[in-house]
mmCIF file of C-alpha atoms in Angstrom:
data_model
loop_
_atom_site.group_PDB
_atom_site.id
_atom_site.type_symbol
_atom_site.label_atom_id
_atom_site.label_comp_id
_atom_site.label_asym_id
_atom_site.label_seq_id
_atom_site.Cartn_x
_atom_site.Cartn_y
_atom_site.Cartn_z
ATOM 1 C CA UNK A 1 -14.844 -20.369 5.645
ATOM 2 C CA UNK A 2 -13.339 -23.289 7.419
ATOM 3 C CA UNK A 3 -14.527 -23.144 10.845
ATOM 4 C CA UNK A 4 -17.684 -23.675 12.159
ATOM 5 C CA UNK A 5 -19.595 -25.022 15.231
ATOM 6 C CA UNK A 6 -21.567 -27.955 15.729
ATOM 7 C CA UNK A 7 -24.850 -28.647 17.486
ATOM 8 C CA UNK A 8 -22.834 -28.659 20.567
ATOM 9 C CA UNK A 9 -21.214 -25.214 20.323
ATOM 10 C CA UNK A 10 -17.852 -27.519 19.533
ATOM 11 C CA UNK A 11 -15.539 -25.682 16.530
ATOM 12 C CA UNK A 12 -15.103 -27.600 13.579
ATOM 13 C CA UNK A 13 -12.365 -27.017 11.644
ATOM 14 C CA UNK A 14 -12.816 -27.937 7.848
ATOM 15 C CA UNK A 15 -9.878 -29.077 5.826
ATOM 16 C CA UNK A 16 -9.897 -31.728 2.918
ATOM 17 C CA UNK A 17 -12.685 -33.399 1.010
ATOM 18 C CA UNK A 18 -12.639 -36.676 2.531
ATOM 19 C CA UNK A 19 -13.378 -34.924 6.113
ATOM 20 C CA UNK A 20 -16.085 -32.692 4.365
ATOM 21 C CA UNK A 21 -17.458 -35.871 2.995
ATOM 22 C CA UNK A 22 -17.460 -37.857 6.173
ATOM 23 C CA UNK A 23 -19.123 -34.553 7.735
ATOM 24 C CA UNK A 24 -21.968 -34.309 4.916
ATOM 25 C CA UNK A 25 -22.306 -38.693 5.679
ATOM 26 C CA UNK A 26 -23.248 -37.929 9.350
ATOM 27 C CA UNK A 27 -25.915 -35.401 8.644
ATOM 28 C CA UNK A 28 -24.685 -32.694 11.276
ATOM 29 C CA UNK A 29 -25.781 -29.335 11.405
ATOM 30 C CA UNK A 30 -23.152 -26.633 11.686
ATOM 31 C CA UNK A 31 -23.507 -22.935 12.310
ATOM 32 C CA UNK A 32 -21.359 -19.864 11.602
ATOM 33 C CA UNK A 33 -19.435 -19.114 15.086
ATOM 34 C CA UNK A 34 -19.773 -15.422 14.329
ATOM 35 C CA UNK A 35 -23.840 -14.847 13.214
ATOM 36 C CA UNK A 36 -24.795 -18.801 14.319
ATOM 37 C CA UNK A 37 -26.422 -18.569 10.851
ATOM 38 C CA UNK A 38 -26.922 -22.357 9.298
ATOM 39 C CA UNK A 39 -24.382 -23.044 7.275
ATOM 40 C CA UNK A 40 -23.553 -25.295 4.231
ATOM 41 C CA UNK A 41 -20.790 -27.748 3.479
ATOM 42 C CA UNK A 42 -19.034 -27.252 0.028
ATOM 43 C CA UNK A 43 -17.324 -29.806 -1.392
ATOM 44 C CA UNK A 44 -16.935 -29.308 -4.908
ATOM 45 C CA UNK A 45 -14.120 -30.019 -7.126
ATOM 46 C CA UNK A 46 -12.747 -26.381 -7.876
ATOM 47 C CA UNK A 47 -12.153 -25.178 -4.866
ATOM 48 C CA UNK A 48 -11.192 -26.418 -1.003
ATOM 49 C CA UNK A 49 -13.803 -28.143 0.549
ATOM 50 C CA UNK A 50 -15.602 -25.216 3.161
ATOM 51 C CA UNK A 51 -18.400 -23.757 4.833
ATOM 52 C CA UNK A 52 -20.465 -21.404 3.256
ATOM 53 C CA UNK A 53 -23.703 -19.542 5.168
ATOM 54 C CA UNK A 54 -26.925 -19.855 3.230
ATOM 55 C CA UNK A 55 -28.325 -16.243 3.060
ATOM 56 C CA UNK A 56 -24.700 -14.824 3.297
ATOM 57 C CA UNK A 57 -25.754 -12.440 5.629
ATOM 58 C CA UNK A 58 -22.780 -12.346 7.900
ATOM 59 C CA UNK A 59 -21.277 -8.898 9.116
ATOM 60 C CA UNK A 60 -17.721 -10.693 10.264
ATOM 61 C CA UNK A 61 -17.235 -12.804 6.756
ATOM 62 C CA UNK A 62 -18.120 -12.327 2.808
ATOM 63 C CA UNK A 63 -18.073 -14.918 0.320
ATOM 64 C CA UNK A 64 -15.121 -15.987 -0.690
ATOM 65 C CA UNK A 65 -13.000 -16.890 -3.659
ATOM 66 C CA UNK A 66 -11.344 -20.114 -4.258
ATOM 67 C CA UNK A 67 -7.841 -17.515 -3.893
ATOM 68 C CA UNK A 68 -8.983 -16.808 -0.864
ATOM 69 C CA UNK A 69 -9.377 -19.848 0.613
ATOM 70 C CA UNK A 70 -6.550 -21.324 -0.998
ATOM 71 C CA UNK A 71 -4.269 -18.495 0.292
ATOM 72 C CA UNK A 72 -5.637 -19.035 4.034
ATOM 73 C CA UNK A 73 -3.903 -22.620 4.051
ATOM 74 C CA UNK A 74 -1.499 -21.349 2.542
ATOM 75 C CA UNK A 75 -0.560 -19.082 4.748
ATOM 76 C CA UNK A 76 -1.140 -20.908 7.804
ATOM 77 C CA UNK A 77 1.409 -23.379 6.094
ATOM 78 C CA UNK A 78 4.136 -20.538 5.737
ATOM 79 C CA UNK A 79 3.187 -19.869 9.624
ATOM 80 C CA UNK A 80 3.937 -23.252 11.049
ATOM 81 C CA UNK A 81 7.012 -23.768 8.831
ATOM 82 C CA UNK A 82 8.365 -20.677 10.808
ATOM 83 C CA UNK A 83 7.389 -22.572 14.339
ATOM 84 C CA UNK A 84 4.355 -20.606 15.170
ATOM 85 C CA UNK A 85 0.585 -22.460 15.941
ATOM 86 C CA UNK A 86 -2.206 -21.336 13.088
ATOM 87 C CA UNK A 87 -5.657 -21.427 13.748
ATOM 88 C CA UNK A 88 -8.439 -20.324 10.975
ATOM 89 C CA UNK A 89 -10.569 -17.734 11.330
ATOM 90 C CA UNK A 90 -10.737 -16.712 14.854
ATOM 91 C CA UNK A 91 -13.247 -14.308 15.706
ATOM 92 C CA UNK A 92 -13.087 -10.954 18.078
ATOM 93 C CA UNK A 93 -16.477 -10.323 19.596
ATOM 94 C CA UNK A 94 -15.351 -6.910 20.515
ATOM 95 C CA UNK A 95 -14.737 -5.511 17.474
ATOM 96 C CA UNK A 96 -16.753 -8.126 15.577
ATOM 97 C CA UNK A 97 -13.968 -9.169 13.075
ATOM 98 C CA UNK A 98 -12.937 -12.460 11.890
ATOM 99 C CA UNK A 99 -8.902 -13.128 11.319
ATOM 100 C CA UNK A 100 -7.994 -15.383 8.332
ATOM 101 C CA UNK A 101 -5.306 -16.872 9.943
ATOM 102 C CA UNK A 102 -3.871 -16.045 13.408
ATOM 103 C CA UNK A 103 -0.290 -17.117 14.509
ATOM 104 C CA UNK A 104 0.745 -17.894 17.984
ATOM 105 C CA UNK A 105 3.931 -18.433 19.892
ATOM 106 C CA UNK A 106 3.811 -18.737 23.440
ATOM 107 C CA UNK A 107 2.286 -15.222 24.361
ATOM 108 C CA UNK A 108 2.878 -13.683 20.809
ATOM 109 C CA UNK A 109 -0.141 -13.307 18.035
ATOM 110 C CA UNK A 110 -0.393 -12.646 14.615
ATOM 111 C CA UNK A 111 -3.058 -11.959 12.341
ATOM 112 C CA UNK A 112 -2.870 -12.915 9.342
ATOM 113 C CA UNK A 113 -5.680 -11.246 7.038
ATOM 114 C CA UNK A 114 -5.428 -12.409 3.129
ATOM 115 C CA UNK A 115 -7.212 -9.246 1.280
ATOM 116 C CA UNK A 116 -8.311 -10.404 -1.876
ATOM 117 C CA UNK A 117 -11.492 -8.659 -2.514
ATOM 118 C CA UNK A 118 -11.588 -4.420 -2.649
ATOM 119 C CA UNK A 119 -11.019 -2.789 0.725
ATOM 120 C CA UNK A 120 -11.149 1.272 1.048
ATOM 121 C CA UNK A 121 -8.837 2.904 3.306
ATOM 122 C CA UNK A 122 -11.456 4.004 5.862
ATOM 123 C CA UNK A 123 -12.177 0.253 6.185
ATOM 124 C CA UNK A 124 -8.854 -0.550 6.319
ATOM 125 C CA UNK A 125 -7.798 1.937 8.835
ATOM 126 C CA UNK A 126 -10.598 0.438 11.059
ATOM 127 C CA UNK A 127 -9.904 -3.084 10.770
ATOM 128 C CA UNK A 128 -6.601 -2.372 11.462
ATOM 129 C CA UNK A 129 -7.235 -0.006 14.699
ATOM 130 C CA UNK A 130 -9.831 -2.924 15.658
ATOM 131 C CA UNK A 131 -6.840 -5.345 15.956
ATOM 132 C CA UNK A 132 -4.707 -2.492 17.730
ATOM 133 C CA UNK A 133 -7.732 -2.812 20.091
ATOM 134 C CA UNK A 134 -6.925 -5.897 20.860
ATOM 135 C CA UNK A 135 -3.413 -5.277 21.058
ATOM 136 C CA UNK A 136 -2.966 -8.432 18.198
ATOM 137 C CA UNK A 137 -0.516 -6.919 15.536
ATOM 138 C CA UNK A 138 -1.715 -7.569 11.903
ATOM 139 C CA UNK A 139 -0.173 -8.357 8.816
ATOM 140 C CA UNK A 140 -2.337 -7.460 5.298
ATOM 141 C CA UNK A 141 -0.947 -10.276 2.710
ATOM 142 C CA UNK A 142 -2.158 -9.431 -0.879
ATOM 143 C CA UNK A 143 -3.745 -11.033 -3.289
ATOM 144 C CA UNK A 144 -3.526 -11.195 -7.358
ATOM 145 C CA UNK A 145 -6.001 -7.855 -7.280
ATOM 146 C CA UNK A 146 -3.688 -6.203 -5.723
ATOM 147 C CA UNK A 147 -0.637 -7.061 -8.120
ATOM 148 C CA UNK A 148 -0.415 -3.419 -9.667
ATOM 149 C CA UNK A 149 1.646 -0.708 -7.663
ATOM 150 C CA UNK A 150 -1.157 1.717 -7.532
ATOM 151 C CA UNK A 151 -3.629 -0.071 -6.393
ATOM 152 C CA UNK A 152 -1.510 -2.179 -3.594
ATOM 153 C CA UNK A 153 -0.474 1.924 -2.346
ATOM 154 C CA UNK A 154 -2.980 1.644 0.639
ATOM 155 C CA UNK A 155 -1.975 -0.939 2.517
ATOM 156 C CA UNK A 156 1.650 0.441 2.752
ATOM 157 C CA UNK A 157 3.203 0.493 5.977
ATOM 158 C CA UNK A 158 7.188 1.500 7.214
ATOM 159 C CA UNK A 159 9.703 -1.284 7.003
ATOM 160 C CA UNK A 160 11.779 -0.501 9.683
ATOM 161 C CA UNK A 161 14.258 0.760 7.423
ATOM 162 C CA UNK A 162 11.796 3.495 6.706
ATOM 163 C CA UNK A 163 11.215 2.282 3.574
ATOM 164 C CA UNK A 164 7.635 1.706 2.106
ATOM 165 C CA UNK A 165 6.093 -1.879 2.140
ATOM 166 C CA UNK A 166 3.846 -4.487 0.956
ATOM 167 C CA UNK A 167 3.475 -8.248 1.058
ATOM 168 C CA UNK A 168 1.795 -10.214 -1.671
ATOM 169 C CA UNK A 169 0.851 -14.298 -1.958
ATOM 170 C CA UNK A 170 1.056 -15.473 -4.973
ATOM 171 C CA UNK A 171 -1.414 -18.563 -4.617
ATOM 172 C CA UNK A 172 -1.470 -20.277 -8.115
ATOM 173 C CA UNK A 173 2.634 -20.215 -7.761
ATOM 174 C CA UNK A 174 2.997 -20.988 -3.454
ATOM 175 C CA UNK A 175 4.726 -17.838 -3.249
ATOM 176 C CA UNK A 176 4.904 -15.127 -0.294
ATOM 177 C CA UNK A 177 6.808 -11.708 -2.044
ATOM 178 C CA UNK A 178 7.408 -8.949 -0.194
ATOM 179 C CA UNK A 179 8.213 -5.666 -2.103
ATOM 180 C CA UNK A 180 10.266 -2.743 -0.493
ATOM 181 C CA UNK A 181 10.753 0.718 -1.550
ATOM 182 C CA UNK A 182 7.338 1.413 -3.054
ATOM 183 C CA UNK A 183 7.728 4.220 -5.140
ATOM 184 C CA UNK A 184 4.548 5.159 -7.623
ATOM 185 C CA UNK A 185 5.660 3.584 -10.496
ATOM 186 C CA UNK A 186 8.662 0.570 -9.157
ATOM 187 C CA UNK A 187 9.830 -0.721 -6.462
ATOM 188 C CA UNK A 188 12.207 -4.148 -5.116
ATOM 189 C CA UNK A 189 10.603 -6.869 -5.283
ATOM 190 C CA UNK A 190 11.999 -10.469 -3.475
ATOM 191 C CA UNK A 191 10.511 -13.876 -2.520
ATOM 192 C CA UNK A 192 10.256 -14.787 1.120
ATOM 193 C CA UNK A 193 8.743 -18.497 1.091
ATOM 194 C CA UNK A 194 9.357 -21.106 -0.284
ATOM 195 C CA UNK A 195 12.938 -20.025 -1.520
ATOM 196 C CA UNK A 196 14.031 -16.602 -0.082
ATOM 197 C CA UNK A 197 15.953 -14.468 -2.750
ATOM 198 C CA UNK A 198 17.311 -11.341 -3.636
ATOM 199 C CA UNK A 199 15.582 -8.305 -4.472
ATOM 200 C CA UNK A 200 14.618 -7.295 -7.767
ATOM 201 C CA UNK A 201 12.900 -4.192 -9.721
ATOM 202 C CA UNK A 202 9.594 -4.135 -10.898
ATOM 203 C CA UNK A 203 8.357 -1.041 -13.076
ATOM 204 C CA UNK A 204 10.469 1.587 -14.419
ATOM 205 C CA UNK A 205 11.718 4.348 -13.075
ATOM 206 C CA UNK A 206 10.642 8.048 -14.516
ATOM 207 C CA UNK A 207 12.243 8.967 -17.499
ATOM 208 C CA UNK A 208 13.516 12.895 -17.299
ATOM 209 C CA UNK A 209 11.850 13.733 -20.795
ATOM 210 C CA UNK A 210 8.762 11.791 -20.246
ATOM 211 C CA UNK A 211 8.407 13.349 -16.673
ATOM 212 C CA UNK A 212 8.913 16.893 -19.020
ATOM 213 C CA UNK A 213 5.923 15.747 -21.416
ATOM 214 C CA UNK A 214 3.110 14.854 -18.514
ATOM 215 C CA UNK A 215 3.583 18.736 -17.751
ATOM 216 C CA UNK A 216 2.108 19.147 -21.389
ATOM 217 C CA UNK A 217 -0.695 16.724 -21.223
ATOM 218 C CA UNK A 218 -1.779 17.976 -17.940
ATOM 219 C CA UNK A 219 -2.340 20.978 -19.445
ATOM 220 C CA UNK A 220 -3.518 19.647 -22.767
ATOM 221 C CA UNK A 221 -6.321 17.851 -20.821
ATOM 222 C CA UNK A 222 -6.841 21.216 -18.709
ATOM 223 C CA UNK A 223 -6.589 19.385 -15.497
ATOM 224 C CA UNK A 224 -7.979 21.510 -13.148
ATOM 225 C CA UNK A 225 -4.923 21.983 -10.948
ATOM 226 C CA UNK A 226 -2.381 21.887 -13.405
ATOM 227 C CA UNK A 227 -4.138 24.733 -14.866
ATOM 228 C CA UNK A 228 -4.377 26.879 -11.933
ATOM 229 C CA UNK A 229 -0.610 26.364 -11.004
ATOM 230 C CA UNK A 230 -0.207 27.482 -14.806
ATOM 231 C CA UNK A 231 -1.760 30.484 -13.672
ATOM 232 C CA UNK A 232 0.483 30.730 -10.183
ATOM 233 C CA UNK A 233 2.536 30.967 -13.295
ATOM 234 C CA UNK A 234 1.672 33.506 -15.557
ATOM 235 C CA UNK A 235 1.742 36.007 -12.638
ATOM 236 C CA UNK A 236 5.491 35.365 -12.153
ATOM 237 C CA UNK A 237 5.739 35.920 -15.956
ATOM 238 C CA UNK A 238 6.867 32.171 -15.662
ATOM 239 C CA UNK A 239 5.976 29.205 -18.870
ATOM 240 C CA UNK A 240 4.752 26.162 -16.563
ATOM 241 C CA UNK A 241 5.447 24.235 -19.588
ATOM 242 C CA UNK A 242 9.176 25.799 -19.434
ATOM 243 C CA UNK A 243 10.034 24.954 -15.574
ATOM 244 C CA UNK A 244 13.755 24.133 -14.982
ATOM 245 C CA UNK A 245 15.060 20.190 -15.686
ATOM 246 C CA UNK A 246 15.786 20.254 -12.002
ATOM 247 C CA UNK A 247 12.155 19.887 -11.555
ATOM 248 C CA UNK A 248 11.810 17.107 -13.099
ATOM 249 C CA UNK A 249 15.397 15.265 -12.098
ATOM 250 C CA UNK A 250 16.240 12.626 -9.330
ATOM 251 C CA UNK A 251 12.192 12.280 -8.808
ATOM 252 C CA UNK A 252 11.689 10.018 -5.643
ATOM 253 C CA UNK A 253 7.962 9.252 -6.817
ATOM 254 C CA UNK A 254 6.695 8.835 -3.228
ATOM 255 C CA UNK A 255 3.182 7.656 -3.009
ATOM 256 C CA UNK A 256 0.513 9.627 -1.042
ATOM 257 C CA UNK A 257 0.927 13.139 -1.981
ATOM 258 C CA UNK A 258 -1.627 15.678 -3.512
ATOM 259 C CA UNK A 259 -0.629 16.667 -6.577
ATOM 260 C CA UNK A 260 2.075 14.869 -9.116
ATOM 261 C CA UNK A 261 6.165 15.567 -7.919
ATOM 262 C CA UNK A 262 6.697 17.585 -10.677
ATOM 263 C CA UNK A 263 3.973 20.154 -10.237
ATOM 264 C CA UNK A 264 4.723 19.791 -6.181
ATOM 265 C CA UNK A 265 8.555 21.058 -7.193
ATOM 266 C CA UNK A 266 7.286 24.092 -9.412
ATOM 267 C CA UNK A 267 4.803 25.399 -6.558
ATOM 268 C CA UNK A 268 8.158 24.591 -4.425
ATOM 269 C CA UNK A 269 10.305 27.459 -6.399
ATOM 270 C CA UNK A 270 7.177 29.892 -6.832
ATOM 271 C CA UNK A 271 6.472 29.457 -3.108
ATOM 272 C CA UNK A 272 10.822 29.763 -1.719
ATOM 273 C CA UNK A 273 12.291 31.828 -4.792
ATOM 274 C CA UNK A 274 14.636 34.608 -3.771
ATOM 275 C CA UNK A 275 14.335 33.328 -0.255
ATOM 276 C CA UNK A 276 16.132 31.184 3.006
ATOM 277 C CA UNK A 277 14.184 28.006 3.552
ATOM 278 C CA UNK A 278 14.274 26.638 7.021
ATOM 279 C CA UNK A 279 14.209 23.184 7.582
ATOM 280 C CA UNK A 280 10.358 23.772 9.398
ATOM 281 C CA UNK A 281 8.874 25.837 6.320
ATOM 282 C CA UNK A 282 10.437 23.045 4.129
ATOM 283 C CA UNK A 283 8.744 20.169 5.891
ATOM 284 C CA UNK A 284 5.370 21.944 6.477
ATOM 285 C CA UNK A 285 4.921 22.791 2.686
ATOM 286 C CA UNK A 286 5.636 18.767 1.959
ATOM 287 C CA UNK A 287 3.188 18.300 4.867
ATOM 288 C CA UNK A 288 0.159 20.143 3.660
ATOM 289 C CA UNK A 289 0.153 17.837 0.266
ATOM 290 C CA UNK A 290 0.649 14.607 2.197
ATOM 291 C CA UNK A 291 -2.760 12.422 1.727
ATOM 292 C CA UNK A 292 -2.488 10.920 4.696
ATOM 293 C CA UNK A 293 -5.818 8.994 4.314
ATOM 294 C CA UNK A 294 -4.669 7.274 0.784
ATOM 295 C CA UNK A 295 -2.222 5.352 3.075
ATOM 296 C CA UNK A 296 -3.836 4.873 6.396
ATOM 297 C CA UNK A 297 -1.066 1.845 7.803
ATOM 298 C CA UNK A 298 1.748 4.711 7.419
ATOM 299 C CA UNK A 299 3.687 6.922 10.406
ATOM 300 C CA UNK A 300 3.321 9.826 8.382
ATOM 301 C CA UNK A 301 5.376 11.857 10.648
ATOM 302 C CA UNK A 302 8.051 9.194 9.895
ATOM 303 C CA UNK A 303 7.255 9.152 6.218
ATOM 304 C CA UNK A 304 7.836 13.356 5.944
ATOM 305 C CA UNK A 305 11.039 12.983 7.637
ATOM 306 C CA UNK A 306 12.222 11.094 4.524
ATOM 307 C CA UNK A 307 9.972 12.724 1.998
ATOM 308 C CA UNK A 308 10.432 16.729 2.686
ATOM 309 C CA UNK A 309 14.171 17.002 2.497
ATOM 310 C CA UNK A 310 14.690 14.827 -1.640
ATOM 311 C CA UNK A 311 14.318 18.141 -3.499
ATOM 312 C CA UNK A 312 16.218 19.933 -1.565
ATOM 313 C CA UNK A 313 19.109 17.470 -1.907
ATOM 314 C CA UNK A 314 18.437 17.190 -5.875
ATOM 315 C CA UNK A 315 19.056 21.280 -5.600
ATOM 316 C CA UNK A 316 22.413 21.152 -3.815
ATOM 317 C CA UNK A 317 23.671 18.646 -5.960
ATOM 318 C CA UNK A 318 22.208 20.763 -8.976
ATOM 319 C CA UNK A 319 24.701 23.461 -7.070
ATOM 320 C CA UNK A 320 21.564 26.082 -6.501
ATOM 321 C CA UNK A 321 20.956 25.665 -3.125
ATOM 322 C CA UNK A 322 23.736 25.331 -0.298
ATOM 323 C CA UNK A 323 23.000 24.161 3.154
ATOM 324 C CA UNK A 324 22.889 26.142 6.728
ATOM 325 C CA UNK A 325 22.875 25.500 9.871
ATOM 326 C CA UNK A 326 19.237 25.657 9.634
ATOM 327 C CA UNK A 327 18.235 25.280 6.201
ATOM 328 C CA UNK A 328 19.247 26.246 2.610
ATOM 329 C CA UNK A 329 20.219 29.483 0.904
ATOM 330 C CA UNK A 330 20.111 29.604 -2.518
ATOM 331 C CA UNK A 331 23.699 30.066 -4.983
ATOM 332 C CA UNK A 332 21.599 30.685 -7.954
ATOM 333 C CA UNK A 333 18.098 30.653 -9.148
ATOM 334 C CA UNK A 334 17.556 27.316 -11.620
ATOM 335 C CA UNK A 335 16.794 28.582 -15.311
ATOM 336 C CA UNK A 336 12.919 28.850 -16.649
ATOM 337 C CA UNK A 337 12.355 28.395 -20.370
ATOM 338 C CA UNK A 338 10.296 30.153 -22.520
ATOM 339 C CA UNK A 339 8.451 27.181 -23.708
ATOM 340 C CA UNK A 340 8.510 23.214 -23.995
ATOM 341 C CA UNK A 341 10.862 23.534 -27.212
ATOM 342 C CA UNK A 342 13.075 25.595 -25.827
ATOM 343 C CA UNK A 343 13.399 23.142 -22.743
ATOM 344 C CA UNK A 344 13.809 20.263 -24.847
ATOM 345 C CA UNK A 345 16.489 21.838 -26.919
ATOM 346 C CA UNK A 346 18.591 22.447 -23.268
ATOM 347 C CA UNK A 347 17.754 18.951 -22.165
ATOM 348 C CA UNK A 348 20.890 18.214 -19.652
#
């Protein structure tokens, strides 16, 4: 931490080594503004010179990594290069929460909270309504844990494109990124600060015969699921492992749902074969495998309305469904296969 207070209640705001060294020389005693626990200067050589409490026993802070600490200044940096005030960890007494970094502009706030360590959604649903308390809108800026797609998933939230979002800080580089389009296994990816830039991809796309094969390793590792939608199958006199290419074509990989796309689009046909599909019975079967918890940041409302309709479009354009004033009908029903060969030896 950089703040603290000193024997006078007066904030003290920590932030080079000669200060922390001209603090340590005149033998002060500082306290954590939050607990008023004693704490410690630090002044070592491998990280910014900071405060640290001596029995870490603080609800409203954690220790923290030099990335962490590094990415605070850093941020507040990016802040005031875009005209805005930063101040360091400001704490809320009413919902007992420390901010990194909050930004102000004449009336406007910020907060700026640099997640670095693990954070579960509950938590970070919390946090996040704590702020909303407050009405002071908050931003969560990554760190390098949170570099992989999956696990950056939860703190999602709508661009207001609709589009899924994250921003990361890449401290070792002096980088802010923000990535768009989150999908589960890619997404855009473009630098904000120091030199904005174009988007670019990161991950891969599905491939249409490797999105074919997970179908047999799901069941090859009897996933519990899997196996009972096999079974959904059987009593159709339907091969899972032969579902139609359609299934597995144009994938949107959208994060937050239940059960894989693929296996979603199969219990789609069982559950609307032979039938009209309303626009309403479309979105609430989408609906009932959203995990709404896994991303707790997202309008989910906002997210179905972009979600729900993909396969639906991927069927038109396959020609098997045809739109209606309040739905689909369907031309023709897409082709099963007996098996996985069979599929393979068909692959469009």
């Amino acid at each position: 931490m950089f703040v603290s207070e000193d024997e006078r209640g007066k904030r003290v705001t920590l932030l080079s080594h000669a200060q922390a060294a001209r603090l340590r020389a005149g033998g002060g005693q500082y306290r954590c503004p939050a607990c008023h626990g004693a704490v410690l200067i630090k002044n070592g050589s491998q990280m910014p010179a900071h405060f640290a409490h001596r029995h870490n026993a603080c609800v409203a802070s954690e220790p923290e990594s030099a990335e962490h600490l590094r990415g605070k200044l850093l941020l507040a940096e990016i802040g005031r290069a875009a005209g805005w005030e930063a101040e360091f960890e400001v704490y809320v007494p009413a919902i007992k929460q420390r901010i990194d970094v909050l930004l102000r502009r004449g009336p406007a706030r910020l907060a700026l909270e640099f997640q670095c360590s693990p954070l579960a959604a509950p938590k970070l649903r919390a946090r996040t309504q704590g702020y909303r308390q407050e009405d002071i809108p908050v931003r969560w800026i990554l760190g390098h844990r949170y570099d992989r797609l999956a696990a950056a998933t939860k703190f999602a939230r709508l661009a207001p494109d609709g589009r899924l979002m994250t921003e990361h800080l890449d401290v070792q580089h002096g980088k802010l990124f923000l990535r768009t389009d989150l999908r589960t296994s890619f997404c855009q990816q473009q630098e904000l600060w120091p030199h904005p830039g174009g988007a670019h991809l990161v991950g891969k796309p599905p491939v249409l015969v490797q999105s074919a094969r997970e179908v047999q390793l799901s069941l090859h590792y009897r996933d519990r699921k899997i196996m009972a939608l096999q079974n959904a199958c059987y009593a159709r006199r339907l091969n899972l492992l032969g579902c139609p290419w359609v299934v597995h074509q144009d994938c949107a990989c959208f994060p937050g749902l239940a059960l894989p796309e693929w296996a979603l689009r199969v219990m789609w046909l069982l559950r609307f074969s032979g039938r009209n599909i309303s626009q309403a019975d479309n979105t609430r079967f989408w609906a009932q495998y959203c995990r709404t918890a896994s991303m707790p940041l997202v309008n989910w409302a906002r997210y179905l309305e972009q979600l729900a309709p993909v396969f639906c479009r991927v069927l038109v354009n396959a020609q098997l469904l045809t739109p209606t004033p309040t739905g689909w009908r369907w031309v023709r029903a897409p082709q099963w296969f007996s098996g996985i060969d069979a599929k393979l030896a068909q692959l469009p």
